[in-house]
Amino acid sequence: MQWGEPMTTPLKTVLVVGGAGYIGSHMVWLLGQKGVDVVTLDNLSSGHRDAVLHGKFVHGDIADRLVLDKVFSEHKFDAVMHFASFIQVGESVQDPAKYYQNNFTNTLNLLNAMRTHNVGRFIFSSTAAIFGEPEYSSIDEAHPKRPINPYGWSKLMVEQALADYDRAYGLKSVCLRYFNAAGAHPDSLLGERHDPETHLIPLILQAASGHRQNITVFGRDYKTPDGTCIRDYIHILDLAEAHWLALQYLQADGQTTAFNLGNGNGYSVESVIQAARRVTGKAIPVLEGQRREGDPAQLVANADEIKLRLGWQPAYADLDTIVAHAWQWECSRKAS
Ligand code: UDP
């Protein structure tokens, strides 16, 4: 099959790179529910082998062209989904080489293996960090793209490469720009397991469970109603469902595009702590901290475009539900 040629057969096999991580593992599970064969390729640098609940697992790195060649030779993929990247903004400022190498250069390896093996459909995990300091809220696709850290740049550079790969080689892609992925599988099959954990909701819930002593609020002097930062928390299964719709869009011959992906609702750090107190019934001790470098006051998505064009609708938009699922996951981990 040539790139760009209409896909007449149903979606059968998908390569999920980074399928052992937080978002990737939920995606692999969802693809299993949809009856799609999956091969997960993951170097387990931050993912977990036991989080891959469906399909075949290959332990390997996209930096390694021989591994890529082997995986692509052994399977015929209809599409590739790429979740494997480093995600810590602060670390990207300290060590940009790590971020450009893995998030950009290694992604080119993956795209070039797709070229070699004539796989023409790609879903990419992008980020709200490509927009930099918000110039208005909520942030739509037309918002200026001026990243303020190497993490954001590494993702925007891939977006640019994808536009060029379509023009030159016909590779079709969808970039999904996540705002704040949160929550867990409603039956606690999967959840967030970063080490070290830096994300707000799991940290608050660790403080609720006694796993850590408290949660530090990074600044109360922002220009927001309660002074704490506002973010757009999107449930992990709503995120996975958006990827499924994007896959189907490409399968139906959709053109290369990008969507902002969030709930469209902003919640302050303070309101997330209050939600966690409501959901858990625990006191949750709070410390007051300094602002964290590079944190904009408010990051909220305008997700109208993906709703309109792909028919995406969040099923778990309510913050208490997101926190409740994350809490069930935290409790199940403690019990196991
Ligand atoms: N945050 C906080 N204390 C923490 C971790 C995060 O106050 O221990 C705040 C952070 O400043 C931001 C929000 O919570 O405003 C969400 O941060 P997170 O790291 O979860 O996601 P990000 O928005 O950086 O992608």
PDB file of C-alpha atoms in Angstrom, residues 128-249:
ATOM      1  CA  ALA A 128      -0.401  22.250  25.761  1.00  0.00           C
ATOM      2  CA  ALA A 129       3.247  23.215  26.432  1.00  0.00           C
ATOM      3  CA  ILE A 130       3.676  23.977  22.695  1.00  0.00           C
ATOM      4  CA  PHE A 131       1.626  27.154  23.243  1.00  0.00           C
ATOM      5  CA  GLY A 132       3.906  28.680  25.872  1.00  0.00           C
ATOM      6  CA  GLU A 133       2.531  31.547  27.955  1.00  0.00           C
ATOM      7  CA  PRO A 134      -1.207  31.766  27.192  1.00  0.00           C
ATOM      8  CA  GLU A 135      -2.216  34.915  25.351  1.00  0.00           C
ATOM      9  CA  TYR A 136      -5.894  34.214  25.925  1.00  0.00           C
ATOM     10  CA  SER A 137      -8.105  31.567  27.491  1.00  0.00           C
ATOM     11  CA  SER A 138      -9.404  29.110  26.571  1.00  0.00           C
ATOM     12  CA  ILE A 139      -6.681  27.946  24.208  1.00  0.00           C
ATOM     13  CA  ASP A 140      -7.806  26.910  20.747  1.00  0.00           C
ATOM     14  CA  GLU A 141      -5.769  25.460  17.890  1.00  0.00           C
ATOM     15  CA  ALA A 142      -5.096  28.915  16.423  1.00  0.00           C
ATOM     16  CA  HIS A 143      -3.348  30.149  19.583  1.00  0.00           C
ATOM     17  CA  PRO A 144       0.278  31.248  18.886  1.00  0.00           C
ATOM     18  CA  LYS A 145       2.800  28.467  19.438  1.00  0.00           C
ATOM     19  CA  ARG A 146       5.740  29.830  21.383  1.00  0.00           C
ATOM     20  CA  PRO A 147       7.051  27.184  23.797  1.00  0.00           C
ATOM     21  CA  ILE A 148       8.933  28.465  26.832  1.00  0.00           C
ATOM     22  CA  ASN A 149      10.911  25.300  27.609  1.00  0.00           C
ATOM     23  CA  PRO A 150      12.755  22.514  25.746  1.00  0.00           C
ATOM     24  CA  TYR A 151       9.966  20.030  26.529  1.00  0.00           C
ATOM     25  CA  GLY A 152       7.443  22.164  24.637  1.00  0.00           C
ATOM     26  CA  TRP A 153       9.918  22.772  21.815  1.00  0.00           C
ATOM     27  CA  SER A 154      10.710  19.071  21.440  1.00  0.00           C
ATOM     28  CA  LYS A 155       6.998  18.382  20.903  1.00  0.00           C
ATOM     29  CA  LEU A 156       6.407  21.346  18.594  1.00  0.00           C
ATOM     30  CA  MET A 157       9.411  20.251  16.483  1.00  0.00           C
ATOM     31  CA  VAL A 158       7.762  16.859  15.998  1.00  0.00           C
ATOM     32  CA  GLU A 159       4.519  18.595  14.995  1.00  0.00           C
ATOM     33  CA  GLN A 160       6.481  20.579  12.396  1.00  0.00           C
ATOM     34  CA  ALA A 161       8.232  17.430  11.140  1.00  0.00           C
ATOM     35  CA  LEU A 162       4.852  15.722  10.796  1.00  0.00           C
ATOM     36  CA  ALA A 163       3.475  18.545   8.640  1.00  0.00           C
ATOM     37  CA  ASP A 164       6.567  18.279   6.417  1.00  0.00           C
ATOM     38  CA  TYR A 165       6.429  14.455   6.289  1.00  0.00           C
ATOM     39  CA  ASP A 166       2.870  14.687   5.032  1.00  0.00           C
ATOM     40  CA  ARG A 167       3.761  17.231   2.340  1.00  0.00           C
ATOM     41  CA  ALA A 168       6.802  15.268   1.164  1.00  0.00           C
ATOM     42  CA  TYR A 169       5.880  11.629   1.816  1.00  0.00           C
ATOM     43  CA  GLY A 170       2.125  11.575   2.390  1.00  0.00           C
ATOM     44  CA  LEU A 171       2.334  10.437   6.041  1.00  0.00           C
ATOM     45  CA  LYS A 172      -1.014  11.226   7.673  1.00  0.00           C
ATOM     46  CA  SER A 173      -1.011  12.157  11.345  1.00  0.00           C
ATOM     47  CA  VAL A 174      -3.114  13.494  14.174  1.00  0.00           C
ATOM     48  CA  CYS A 175      -1.418  15.433  16.972  1.00  0.00           C
ATOM     49  CA  LEU A 176      -3.378  15.481  20.223  1.00  0.00           C
ATOM     50  CA  ARG A 177      -2.297  18.268  22.528  1.00  0.00           C
ATOM     51  CA  TYR A 178      -3.053  17.132  26.033  1.00  0.00           C
ATOM     52  CA  PHE A 179      -3.795  19.491  28.841  1.00  0.00           C
ATOM     53  CA  ASN A 180      -3.673  17.714  32.261  1.00  0.00           C
ATOM     54  CA  ALA A 181      -4.222  13.960  31.962  1.00  0.00           C
ATOM     55  CA  ALA A 182      -5.638  12.667  35.249  1.00  0.00           C
ATOM     56  CA  GLY A 183      -7.678   9.942  36.921  1.00  0.00           C
ATOM     57  CA  ALA A 184      -7.466   6.197  36.500  1.00  0.00           C
ATOM     58  CA  HIS A 185      -9.331   3.263  35.057  1.00  0.00           C
ATOM     59  CA  PRO A 186     -12.767   3.195  36.799  1.00  0.00           C
ATOM     60  CA  ASP A 187     -12.196  -0.432  37.901  1.00  0.00           C
ATOM     61  CA  SER A 188      -8.659   0.348  39.095  1.00  0.00           C
ATOM     62  CA  LEU A 189      -7.115  -1.924  36.478  1.00  0.00           C
ATOM     63  CA  LEU A 190      -4.640   0.836  35.671  1.00  0.00           C
ATOM     64  CA  GLY A 191      -3.603   4.239  36.949  1.00  0.00           C
ATOM     65  CA  GLU A 192      -0.816   6.743  37.367  1.00  0.00           C
ATOM     66  CA  ARG A 193       2.529   5.341  38.613  1.00  0.00           C
ATOM     67  CA  HIS A 194       5.250   7.901  37.933  1.00  0.00           C
ATOM     68  CA  ASP A 195       8.504   7.749  39.838  1.00  0.00           C
ATOM     69  CA  PRO A 196       9.169  10.363  40.996  1.00  0.00           C
ATOM     70  CA  GLU A 197       5.560  11.535  41.011  1.00  0.00           C
ATOM     71  CA  THR A 198       5.255  15.230  40.164  1.00  0.00           C
ATOM     72  CA  HIS A 199       1.597  15.546  39.223  1.00  0.00           C
ATOM     73  CA  LEU A 200      -0.869  17.322  41.448  1.00  0.00           C
ATOM     74  CA  ILE A 201      -3.717  14.814  41.832  1.00  0.00           C
ATOM     75  CA  PRO A 202      -1.637  11.708  42.696  1.00  0.00           C
ATOM     76  CA  LEU A 203       0.478  13.793  45.087  1.00  0.00           C
ATOM     77  CA  ILE A 204      -2.636  15.099  46.880  1.00  0.00           C
ATOM     78  CA  LEU A 205      -4.010  11.565  47.124  1.00  0.00           C
ATOM     79  CA  GLN A 206      -0.724  10.233  48.475  1.00  0.00           C
ATOM     80  CA  ALA A 207      -1.050  12.885  51.178  1.00  0.00           C
ATOM     81  CA  ALA A 208      -4.607  11.650  51.822  1.00  0.00           C
ATOM     82  CA  SER A 209      -3.530   8.007  52.094  1.00  0.00           C
ATOM     83  CA  GLY A 210      -0.595   8.783  54.379  1.00  0.00           C
ATOM     84  CA  HIS A 211       1.908   7.761  51.701  1.00  0.00           C
ATOM     85  CA  ARG A 212       3.349  11.263  52.050  1.00  0.00           C
ATOM     86  CA  GLN A 213       2.898  13.804  54.817  1.00  0.00           C
ATOM     87  CA  ASN A 214       1.421  16.756  52.950  1.00  0.00           C
ATOM     88  CA  ILE A 215       0.948  18.543  49.653  1.00  0.00           C
ATOM     89  CA  THR A 216       2.712  21.806  48.849  1.00  0.00           C
ATOM     90  CA  VAL A 217       0.719  24.432  46.957  1.00  0.00           C
ATOM     91  CA  PHE A 218       3.068  26.094  44.501  1.00  0.00           C
ATOM     92  CA  GLY A 219       2.012  29.719  44.882  1.00  0.00           C
ATOM     93  CA  ARG A 220      -1.145  31.525  45.997  1.00  0.00           C
ATOM     94  CA  ASP A 221      -0.401  34.856  44.387  1.00  0.00           C
ATOM     95  CA  TYR A 222      -1.539  34.149  40.835  1.00  0.00           C
ATOM     96  CA  LYS A 223      -4.141  36.346  39.160  1.00  0.00           C
ATOM     97  CA  THR A 224      -6.912  33.769  39.599  1.00  0.00           C
ATOM     98  CA  PRO A 225      -9.991  33.923  41.866  1.00  0.00           C
ATOM     99  CA  ASP A 226      -8.340  31.997  44.751  1.00  0.00           C
ATOM    100  CA  GLY A 227      -4.732  32.835  43.817  1.00  0.00           C
ATOM    101  CA  THR A 228      -3.758  29.262  42.837  1.00  0.00           C
ATOM    102  CA  CYS A 229      -3.064  27.999  39.315  1.00  0.00           C
ATOM    103  CA  ILE A 230      -5.922  26.836  37.129  1.00  0.00           C
ATOM    104  CA  ARG A 231      -5.575  23.722  34.971  1.00  0.00           C
ATOM    105  CA  ASP A 232      -7.810  21.620  32.748  1.00  0.00           C
ATOM    106  CA  TYR A 233      -7.910  18.031  34.057  1.00  0.00           C
ATOM    107  CA  ILE A 234      -9.047  15.438  31.552  1.00  0.00           C
ATOM    108  CA  HIS A 235      -9.904  11.866  32.521  1.00  0.00           C
ATOM    109  CA  ILE A 236      -7.464   9.311  31.178  1.00  0.00           C
ATOM    110  CA  LEU A 237     -10.200   7.229  29.519  1.00  0.00           C
ATOM    111  CA  ASP A 238     -11.650  10.313  27.812  1.00  0.00           C
ATOM    112  CA  LEU A 239      -8.154  10.933  26.503  1.00  0.00           C
ATOM    113  CA  ALA A 240      -7.865   7.338  25.271  1.00  0.00           C
ATOM    114  CA  GLU A 241     -11.286   7.570  23.607  1.00  0.00           C
ATOM    115  CA  ALA A 242     -10.131  10.680  21.711  1.00  0.00           C
ATOM    116  CA  HIS A 243      -7.187   8.663  20.373  1.00  0.00           C
ATOM    117  CA  TRP A 244      -9.545   5.937  19.253  1.00  0.00           C
ATOM    118  CA  LEU A 245     -11.625   8.494  17.341  1.00  0.00           C
ATOM    119  CA  ALA A 246      -8.443   9.936  15.822  1.00  0.00           C
ATOM    120  CA  LEU A 247      -7.409   6.457  14.657  1.00  0.00           C
ATOM    121  CA  GLN A 248     -10.772   5.955  13.004  1.00  0.00           C
ATOM    122  CA  TYR A 249     -10.524   9.393  11.422  1.00  0.00           C
TER     123      TYR A 249
END
